[in-house]
Short mmCIF file of C-alpha atoms and ligand atoms in Angstrom, two decimals:
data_model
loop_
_atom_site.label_atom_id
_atom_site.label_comp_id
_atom_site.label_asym_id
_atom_site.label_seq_id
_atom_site.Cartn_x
_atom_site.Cartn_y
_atom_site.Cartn_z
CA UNK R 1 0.00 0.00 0.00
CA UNK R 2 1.04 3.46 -1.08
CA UNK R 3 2.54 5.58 2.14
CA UNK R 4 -0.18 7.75 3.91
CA UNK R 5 1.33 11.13 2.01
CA UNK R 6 1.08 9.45 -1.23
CA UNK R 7 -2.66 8.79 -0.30
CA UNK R 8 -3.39 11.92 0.84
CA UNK R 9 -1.90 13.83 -2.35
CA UNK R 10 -4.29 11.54 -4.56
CA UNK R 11 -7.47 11.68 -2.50
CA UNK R 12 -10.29 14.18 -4.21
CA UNK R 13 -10.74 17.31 -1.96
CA UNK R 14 -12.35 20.91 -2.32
CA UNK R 15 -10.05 23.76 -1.80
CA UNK R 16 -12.06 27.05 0.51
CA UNK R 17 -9.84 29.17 0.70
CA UNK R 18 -7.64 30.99 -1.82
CA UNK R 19 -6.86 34.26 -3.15
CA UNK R 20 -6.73 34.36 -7.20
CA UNK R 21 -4.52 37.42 -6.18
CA UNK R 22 -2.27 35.53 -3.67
CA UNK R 23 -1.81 32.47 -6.46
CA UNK R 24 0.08 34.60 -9.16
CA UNK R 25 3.45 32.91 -9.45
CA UNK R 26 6.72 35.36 -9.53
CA UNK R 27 7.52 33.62 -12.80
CA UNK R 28 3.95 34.42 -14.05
CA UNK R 29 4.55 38.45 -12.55
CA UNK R 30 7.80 38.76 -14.68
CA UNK R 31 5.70 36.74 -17.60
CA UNK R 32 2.37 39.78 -17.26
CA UNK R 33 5.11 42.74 -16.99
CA UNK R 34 7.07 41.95 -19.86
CA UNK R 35 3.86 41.39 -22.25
CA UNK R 36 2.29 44.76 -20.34
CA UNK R 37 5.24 46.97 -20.49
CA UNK R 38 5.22 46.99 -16.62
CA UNK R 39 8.66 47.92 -15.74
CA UNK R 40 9.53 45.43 -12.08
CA UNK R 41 10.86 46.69 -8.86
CA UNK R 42 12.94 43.45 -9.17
CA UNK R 43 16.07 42.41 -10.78
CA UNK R 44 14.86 38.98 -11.27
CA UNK R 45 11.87 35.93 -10.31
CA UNK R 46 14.83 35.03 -7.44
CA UNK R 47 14.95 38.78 -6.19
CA UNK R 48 11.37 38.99 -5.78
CA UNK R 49 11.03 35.88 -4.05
CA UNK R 50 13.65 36.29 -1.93
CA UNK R 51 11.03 39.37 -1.02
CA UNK R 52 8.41 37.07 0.37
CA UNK R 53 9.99 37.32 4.06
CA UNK R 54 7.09 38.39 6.50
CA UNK R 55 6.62 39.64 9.80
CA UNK R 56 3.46 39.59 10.24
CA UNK R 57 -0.05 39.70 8.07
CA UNK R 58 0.62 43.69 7.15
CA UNK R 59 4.00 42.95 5.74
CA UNK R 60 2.54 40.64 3.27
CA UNK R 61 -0.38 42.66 2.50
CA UNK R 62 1.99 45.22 0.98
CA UNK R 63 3.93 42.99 -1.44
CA UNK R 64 0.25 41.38 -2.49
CA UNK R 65 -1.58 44.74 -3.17
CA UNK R 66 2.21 45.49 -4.93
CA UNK R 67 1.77 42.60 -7.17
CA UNK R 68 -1.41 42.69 -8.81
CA UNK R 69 0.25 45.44 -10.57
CA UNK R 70 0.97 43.38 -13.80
CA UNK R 71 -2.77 42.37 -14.10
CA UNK R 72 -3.86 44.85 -16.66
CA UNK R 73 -5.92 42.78 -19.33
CA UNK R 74 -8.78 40.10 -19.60
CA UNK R 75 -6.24 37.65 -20.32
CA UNK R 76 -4.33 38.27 -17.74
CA UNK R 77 -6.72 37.45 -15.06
CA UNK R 78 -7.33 34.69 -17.17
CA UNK R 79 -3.87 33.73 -17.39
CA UNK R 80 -4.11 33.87 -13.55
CA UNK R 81 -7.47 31.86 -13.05
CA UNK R 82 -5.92 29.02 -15.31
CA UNK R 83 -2.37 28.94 -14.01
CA UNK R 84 -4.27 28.30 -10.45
CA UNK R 85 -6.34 25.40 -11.85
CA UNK R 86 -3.63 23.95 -13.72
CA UNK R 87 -2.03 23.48 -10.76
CA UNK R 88 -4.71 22.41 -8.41
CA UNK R 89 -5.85 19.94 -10.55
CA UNK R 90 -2.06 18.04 -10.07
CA UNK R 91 -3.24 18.22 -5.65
CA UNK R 92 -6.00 16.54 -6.84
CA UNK R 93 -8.72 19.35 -6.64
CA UNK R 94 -12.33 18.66 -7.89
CA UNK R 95 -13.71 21.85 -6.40
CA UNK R 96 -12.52 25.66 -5.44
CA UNK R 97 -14.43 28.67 -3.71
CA UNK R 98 -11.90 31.47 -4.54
CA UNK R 99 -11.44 34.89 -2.85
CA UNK R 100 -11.77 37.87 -5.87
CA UNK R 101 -10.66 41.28 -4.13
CA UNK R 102 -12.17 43.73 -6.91
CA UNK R 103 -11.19 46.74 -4.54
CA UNK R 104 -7.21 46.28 -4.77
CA UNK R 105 -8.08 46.61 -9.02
CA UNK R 106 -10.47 49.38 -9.53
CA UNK R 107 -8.42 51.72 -7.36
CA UNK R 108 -6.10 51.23 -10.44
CA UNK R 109 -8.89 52.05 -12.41
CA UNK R 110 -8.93 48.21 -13.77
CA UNK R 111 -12.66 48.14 -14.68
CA UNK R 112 -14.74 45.77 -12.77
CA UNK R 113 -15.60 44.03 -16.64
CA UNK R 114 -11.51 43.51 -17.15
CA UNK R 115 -11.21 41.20 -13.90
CA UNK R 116 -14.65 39.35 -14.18
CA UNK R 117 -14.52 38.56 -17.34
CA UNK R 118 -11.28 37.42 -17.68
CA UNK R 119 -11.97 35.54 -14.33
CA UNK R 120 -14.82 34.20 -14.92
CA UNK R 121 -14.01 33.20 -18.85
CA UNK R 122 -11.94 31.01 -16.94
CA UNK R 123 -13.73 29.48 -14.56
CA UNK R 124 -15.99 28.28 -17.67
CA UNK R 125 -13.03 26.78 -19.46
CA UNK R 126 -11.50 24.89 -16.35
CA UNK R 127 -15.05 23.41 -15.53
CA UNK R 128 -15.43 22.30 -18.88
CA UNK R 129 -11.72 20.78 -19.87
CA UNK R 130 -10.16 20.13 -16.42
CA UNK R 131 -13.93 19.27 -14.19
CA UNK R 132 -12.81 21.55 -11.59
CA UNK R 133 -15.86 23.31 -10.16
CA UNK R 134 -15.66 26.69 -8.77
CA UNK R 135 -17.57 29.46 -7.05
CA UNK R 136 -16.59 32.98 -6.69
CA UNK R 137 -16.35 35.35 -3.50
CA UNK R 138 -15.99 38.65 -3.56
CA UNK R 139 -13.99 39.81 -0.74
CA UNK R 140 -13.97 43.15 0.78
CA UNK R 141 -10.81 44.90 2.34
CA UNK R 142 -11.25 45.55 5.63
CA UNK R 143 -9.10 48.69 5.80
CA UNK R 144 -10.90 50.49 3.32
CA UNK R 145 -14.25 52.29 4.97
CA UNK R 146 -17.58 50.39 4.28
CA UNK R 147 -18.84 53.19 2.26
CA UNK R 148 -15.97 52.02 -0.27
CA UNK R 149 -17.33 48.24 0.36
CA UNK R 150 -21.17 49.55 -0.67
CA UNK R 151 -19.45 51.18 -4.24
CA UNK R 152 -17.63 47.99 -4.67
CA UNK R 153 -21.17 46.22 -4.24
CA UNK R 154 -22.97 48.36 -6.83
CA UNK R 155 -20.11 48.54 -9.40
CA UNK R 156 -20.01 44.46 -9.62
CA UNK R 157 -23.82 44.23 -10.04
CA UNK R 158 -23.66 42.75 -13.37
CA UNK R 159 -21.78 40.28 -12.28
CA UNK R 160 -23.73 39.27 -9.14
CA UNK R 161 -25.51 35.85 -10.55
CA UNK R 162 -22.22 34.66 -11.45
CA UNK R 163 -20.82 35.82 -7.31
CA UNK R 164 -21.36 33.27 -5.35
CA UNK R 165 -20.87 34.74 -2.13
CA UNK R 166 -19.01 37.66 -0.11
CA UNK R 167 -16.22 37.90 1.84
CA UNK R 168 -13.89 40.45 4.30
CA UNK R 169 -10.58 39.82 4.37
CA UNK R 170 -7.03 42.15 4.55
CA UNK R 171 -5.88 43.77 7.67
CA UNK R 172 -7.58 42.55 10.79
CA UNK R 173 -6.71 44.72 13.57
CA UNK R 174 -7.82 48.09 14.06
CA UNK R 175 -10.62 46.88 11.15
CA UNK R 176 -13.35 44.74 13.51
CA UNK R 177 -16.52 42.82 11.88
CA UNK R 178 -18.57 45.43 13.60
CA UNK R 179 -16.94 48.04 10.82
CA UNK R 180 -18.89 46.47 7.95
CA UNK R 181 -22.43 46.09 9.64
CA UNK R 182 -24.22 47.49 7.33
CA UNK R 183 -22.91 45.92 4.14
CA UNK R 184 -23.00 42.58 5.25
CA UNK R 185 -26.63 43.17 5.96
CA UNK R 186 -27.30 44.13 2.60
CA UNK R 187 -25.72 41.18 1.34
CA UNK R 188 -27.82 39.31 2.97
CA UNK R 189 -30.84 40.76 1.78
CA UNK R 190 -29.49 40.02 -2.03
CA UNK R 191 -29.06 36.62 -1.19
CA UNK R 192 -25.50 36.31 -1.28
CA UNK R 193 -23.54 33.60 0.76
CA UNK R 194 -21.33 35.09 3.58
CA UNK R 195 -17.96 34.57 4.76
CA UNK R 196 -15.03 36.82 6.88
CA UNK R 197 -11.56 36.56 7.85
CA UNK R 198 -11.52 36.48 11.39
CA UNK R 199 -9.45 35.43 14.59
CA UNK R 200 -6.42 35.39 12.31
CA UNK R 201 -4.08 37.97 13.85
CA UNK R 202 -7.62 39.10 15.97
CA UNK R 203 -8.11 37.75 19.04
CA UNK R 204 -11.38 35.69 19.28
CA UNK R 205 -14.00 37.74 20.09
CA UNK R 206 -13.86 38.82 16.60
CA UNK R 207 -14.96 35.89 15.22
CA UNK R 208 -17.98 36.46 17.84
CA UNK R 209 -18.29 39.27 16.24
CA UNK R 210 -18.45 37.77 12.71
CA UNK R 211 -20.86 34.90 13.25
CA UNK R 212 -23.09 37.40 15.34
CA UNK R 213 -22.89 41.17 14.00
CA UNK R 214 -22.33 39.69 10.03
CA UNK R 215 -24.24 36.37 10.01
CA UNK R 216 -21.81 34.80 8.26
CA UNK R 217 -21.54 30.88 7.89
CA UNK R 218 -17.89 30.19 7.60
CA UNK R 219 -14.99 31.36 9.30
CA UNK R 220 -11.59 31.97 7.35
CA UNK R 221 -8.66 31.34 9.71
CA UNK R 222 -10.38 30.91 13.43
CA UNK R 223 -7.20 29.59 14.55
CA UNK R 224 -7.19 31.93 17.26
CA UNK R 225 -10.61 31.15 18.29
CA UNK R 226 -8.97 28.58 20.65
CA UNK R 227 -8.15 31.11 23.06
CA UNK R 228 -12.10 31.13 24.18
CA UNK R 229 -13.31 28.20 25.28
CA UNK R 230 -17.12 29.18 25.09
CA UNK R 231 -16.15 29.91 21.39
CA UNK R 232 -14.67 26.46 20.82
CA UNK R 233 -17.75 24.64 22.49
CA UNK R 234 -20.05 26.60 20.15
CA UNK R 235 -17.93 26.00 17.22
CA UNK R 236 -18.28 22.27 18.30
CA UNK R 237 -21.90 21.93 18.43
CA UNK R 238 -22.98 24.26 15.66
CA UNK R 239 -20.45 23.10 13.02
CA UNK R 240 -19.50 26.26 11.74
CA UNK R 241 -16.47 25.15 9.24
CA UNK R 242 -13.11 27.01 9.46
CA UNK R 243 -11.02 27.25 6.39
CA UNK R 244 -7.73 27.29 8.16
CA UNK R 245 -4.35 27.73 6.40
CA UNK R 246 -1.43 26.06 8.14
CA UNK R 247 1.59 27.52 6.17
CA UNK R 248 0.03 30.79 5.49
CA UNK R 249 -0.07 30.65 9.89
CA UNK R 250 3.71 30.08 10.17
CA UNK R 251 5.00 32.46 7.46
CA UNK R 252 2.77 35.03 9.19
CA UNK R 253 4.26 34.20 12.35
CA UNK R 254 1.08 33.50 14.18
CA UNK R 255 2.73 30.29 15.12
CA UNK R 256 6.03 29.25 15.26
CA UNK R 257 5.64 26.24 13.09
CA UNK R 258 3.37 23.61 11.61
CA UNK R 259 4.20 21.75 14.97
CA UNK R 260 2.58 24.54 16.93
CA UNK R 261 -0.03 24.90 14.63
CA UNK R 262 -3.55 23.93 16.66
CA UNK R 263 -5.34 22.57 13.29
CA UNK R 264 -5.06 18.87 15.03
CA UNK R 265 -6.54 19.65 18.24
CA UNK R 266 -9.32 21.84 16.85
CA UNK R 267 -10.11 18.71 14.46
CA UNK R 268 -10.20 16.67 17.47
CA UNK R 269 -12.16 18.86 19.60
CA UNK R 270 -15.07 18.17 16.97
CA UNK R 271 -14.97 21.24 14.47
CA UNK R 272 -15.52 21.48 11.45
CA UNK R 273 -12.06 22.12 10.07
CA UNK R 274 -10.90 22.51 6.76
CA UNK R 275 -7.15 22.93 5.17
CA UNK R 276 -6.42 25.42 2.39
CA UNK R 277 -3.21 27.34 0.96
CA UNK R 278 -4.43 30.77 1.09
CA UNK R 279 -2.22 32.61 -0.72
CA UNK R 280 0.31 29.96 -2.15
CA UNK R 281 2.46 31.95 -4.24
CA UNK R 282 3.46 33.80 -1.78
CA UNK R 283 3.27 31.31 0.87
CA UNK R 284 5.42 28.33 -1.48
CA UNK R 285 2.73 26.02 -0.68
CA UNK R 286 -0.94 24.88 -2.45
CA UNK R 287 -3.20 22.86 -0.58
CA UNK R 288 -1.24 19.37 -0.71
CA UNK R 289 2.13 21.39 0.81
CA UNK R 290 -0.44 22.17 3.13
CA UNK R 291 -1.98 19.04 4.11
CA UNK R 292 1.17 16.56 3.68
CA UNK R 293 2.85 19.45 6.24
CA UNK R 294 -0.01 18.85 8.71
CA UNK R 295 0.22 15.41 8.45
CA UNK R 296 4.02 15.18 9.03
CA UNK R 297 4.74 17.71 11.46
CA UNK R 298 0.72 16.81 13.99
CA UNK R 299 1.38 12.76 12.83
CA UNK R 300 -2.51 12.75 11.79
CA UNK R 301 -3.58 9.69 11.20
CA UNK R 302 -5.70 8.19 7.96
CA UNK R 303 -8.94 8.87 9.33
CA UNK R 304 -8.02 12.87 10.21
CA UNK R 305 -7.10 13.69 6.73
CA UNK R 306 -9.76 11.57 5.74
CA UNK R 307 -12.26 13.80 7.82
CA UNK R 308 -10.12 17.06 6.43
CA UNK R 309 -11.09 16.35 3.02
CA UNK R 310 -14.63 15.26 3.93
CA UNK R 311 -14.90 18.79 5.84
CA UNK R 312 -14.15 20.24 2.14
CA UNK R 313 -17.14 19.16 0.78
CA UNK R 314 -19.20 19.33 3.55
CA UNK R 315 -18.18 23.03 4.36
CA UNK R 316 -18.47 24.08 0.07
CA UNK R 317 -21.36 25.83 -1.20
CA UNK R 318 -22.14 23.05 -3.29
CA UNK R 319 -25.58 22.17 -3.47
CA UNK R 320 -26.09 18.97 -0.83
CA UNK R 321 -26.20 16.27 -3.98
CA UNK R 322 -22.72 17.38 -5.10
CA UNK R 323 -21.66 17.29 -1.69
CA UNK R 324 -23.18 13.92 -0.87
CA UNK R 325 -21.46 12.47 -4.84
CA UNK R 326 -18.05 13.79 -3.62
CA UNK R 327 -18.41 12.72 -0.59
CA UNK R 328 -19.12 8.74 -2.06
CA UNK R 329 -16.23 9.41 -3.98
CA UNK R 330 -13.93 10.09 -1.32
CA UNK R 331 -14.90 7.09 0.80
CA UNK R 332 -14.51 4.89 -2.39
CA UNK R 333 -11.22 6.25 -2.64
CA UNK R 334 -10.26 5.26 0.49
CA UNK R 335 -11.74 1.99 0.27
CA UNK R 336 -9.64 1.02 -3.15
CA UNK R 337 -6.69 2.18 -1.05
N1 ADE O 1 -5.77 38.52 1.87
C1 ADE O 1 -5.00 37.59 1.31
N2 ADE O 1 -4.50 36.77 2.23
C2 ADE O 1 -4.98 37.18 3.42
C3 ADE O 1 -4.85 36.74 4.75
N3 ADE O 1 -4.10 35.68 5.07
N4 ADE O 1 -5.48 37.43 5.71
C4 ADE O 1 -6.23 38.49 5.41
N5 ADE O 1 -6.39 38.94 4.18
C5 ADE O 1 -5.78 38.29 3.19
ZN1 ZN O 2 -7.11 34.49 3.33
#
C-alpha cells in the first residue's frame, strides 16, 4: 500500500480558501510585466522571491496589493485563473471557492468588466476541460471604509448571478466585523452567501463578532478562536467550518511552526475544520504542501485527513447532492486504497 502522504496527495478534496490574487506565481509576474510593459521593482523571479519574508499579516499585505500590478488585461486574469487550476488539478482538486478582491483593481482604475470577465471566462473553461468546479467570493478589504465596500457592491452588479458569495478579508486589527455592519446586511438581503476573515491575527471575540454582528456561515482562519473556550464549544456543536491555512499561519508568524499549529486539536475537539493554501504563491505552498505538512509535522492519522477532506465538501457551497457524490467518492477512494 502506497505511504499515507502518497494517499493523501491523490485523494479528491475541495479547496475554501484561496486568493486568485495571492496564487500569481513570480515567474507568471515577470511573464504579465514583460507582455504589459510593466517595468519590475525586481532584478529577477529570485529577487522577488527572496522578497516574500514576512513579519506579520501587514508585511505581506503590501507585497500582495504590490503585485497585482501586472494584471492589466482580460487575459491576464485569465492567465491567472488558469495557471491556479492547472495546478490544483495536479493536488487533486475537484472543487474551489476562490477569494476575488475587486477593490485592490479598480483603485487602479482596472474596470470591474476587465477582472470578471477574464476571471470568470476562466472558470468556464477549467469546468469544462479540467472538471474543476468553482464558485466565486468577492472579498472586501477591511481597511478600506464600508462606504468604499457599498461602491464595490454596486459597481459588480452585473456580475452578481455569477458571485457566489461575499467575503472580508485584509488587515484585521484596528478593522473589527462590527466596521462592515451594514454591508454585510445588505448582502444578505441580495441573497448572497457570507464569509469573513476572522481570529487570524484578531483575538477571538472577533470571530464572535463575525458569526453574530455579520451572520456569516464560515470562518476563514479561526485559529485563534482557541483562546475562548465558550467559542470552541459553540464551534463544536454548531459546526460552523473554518477554512484554516497552516503555512500561510507560520510564514505570518502566528505560530512558530506547523508543529505549533492547533489545526489537530481543533479537528479533534469536533470542528468542522478545513485545510487550504491561502495565498500559495506567496506562501510556497498549495493545498497538498499544506496538508502533507499537517500530516508530518501533527502525525494525523488516515482517518483525520480523511475527515479534512470530507470537511471540504461538507463546508463548500455546493448544493447537498454534489456534496453527498463527492463525498461517495472520497470514501470509495479510500476503500480502493
Ligand atoms: N488577503 C490575502 N490573504 C490574506 C490573509 N491571510 N489574511 C487576510 N487577508 C488576506
Ligand atoms: Zn485568506
Amino acid at each position: 500500500m502506497a505511504d499515507l502522504d502518497t494517499l493523501v496527495a491523490g485523494m479528491p478534496k475541495a479547496e475554501l480558501h484561496m486568493h486568485l490574487e495571492g496564487s500569481l506565481e513570480a515567474e507568471l509576474t515577470f511573464a504579465l510585466a514583460a507582455r504589459n510593459g510593466v517595468t519590475m521593482p525586481y532584478a529577477s523571479v529570485e529577487a522577488l522571491r527572496r522578497a516574500y519574508a514576512f513579519t506579520n499579516l501587514q508585511s505581506f499585505l503590501d507585497l500582495y496589493y504590490a503585485g497585482v500590478n501586472v494584471l492589466l488585461q482580460p487575459q491576464d486574469f485569465y492567465d491567472l485563473t488558469w495557471a491556479y487550476f492547472a495546478r490544483a488539478k495536479q493536488d487533486n482538486v475537484v472543487h474551489a471557492e476562490l477569494f476575488l478582491g475587486p477593490q485592490g483593481h479598480t483603485a487602479r482604475n482596472i474596470p470591474m468588466a476587465t477582472v470578471f470577465d477574464g476571471v470568470l471566462r476562466a472558470l468556464d473553461d477549467v469546468e469544462q476541460k479540467l472538471g474543476i468546479t468553482s464558485r466565486l467570493i468577492m472579498v472586501f478589504q477591511r481597511h478600506q471604509t464600508e462606504d468604499d465596500g457599498f461602491r464595490c457592491l454596486e459597481a459588480s452588479a452585473p456580475w452578481h448571478k455569477r458571485i457566489a458569495g461575499v467575503g472580508l478579508g485584509g488587515a484585521e486589527i484596528g478593522h473589527p466585523p462590527q466596521k462592515f455592519a451594514r454591508l454585510f446586511a445588505e448582502c444578505t438581503k441580495r441573497g448572497f452567501r457570507k464569509v469573513a476573515h476572522a481570529g487570524e491575527e484578531g483575538p477571538a471575540e472577533f470571530v464572535v463578532e463575525a458569526l453574530d454582528v455579520l451572520g456569516v456561515e464560515r470562518i476563514d482562519h479561526g485559529v485563534r478562536a482557541e483562546e475562548d473556550p465558550a467559542l470552541v464549544a459553540r464551534l463544536a456543536k454548531s459546526l460552523v467550518p473554518l477554512t484554516v491555512c497552516p503555512i500561510s499561519n507560520v510564514k505570518l508568524k502566528v505560530f512558530p511552526d506547523l508543529a505549533h499549529h492547533n489545526v489537530k486539536r481543533l479537528l479533534r475537539a469536533g470542528l468542522c475544520v478545513t485545510i487550504n493554501s491561502d495565498d500559495p504563491s506567496y506562501f510556497g505552498g498549495y493545498v497538498n504542501d499544506n496538508l502533507i505538512g499537517c500530516r508530518r509535522a501533527l502525525d494525523l492519522t488516515r482517518d483525520d485527513v480523511y475527515r479534512l477532506a470530507r470537511n471540504s465538501f461538507v463546508a463548500s457551497f455546493l448544493s447537498d447532492a454534489d456534496k453527498a457524490r463527492h463525498i461517495r467518492q472520497l470514501d470509495d477512494y479510500w476503500t480502493s486504497v
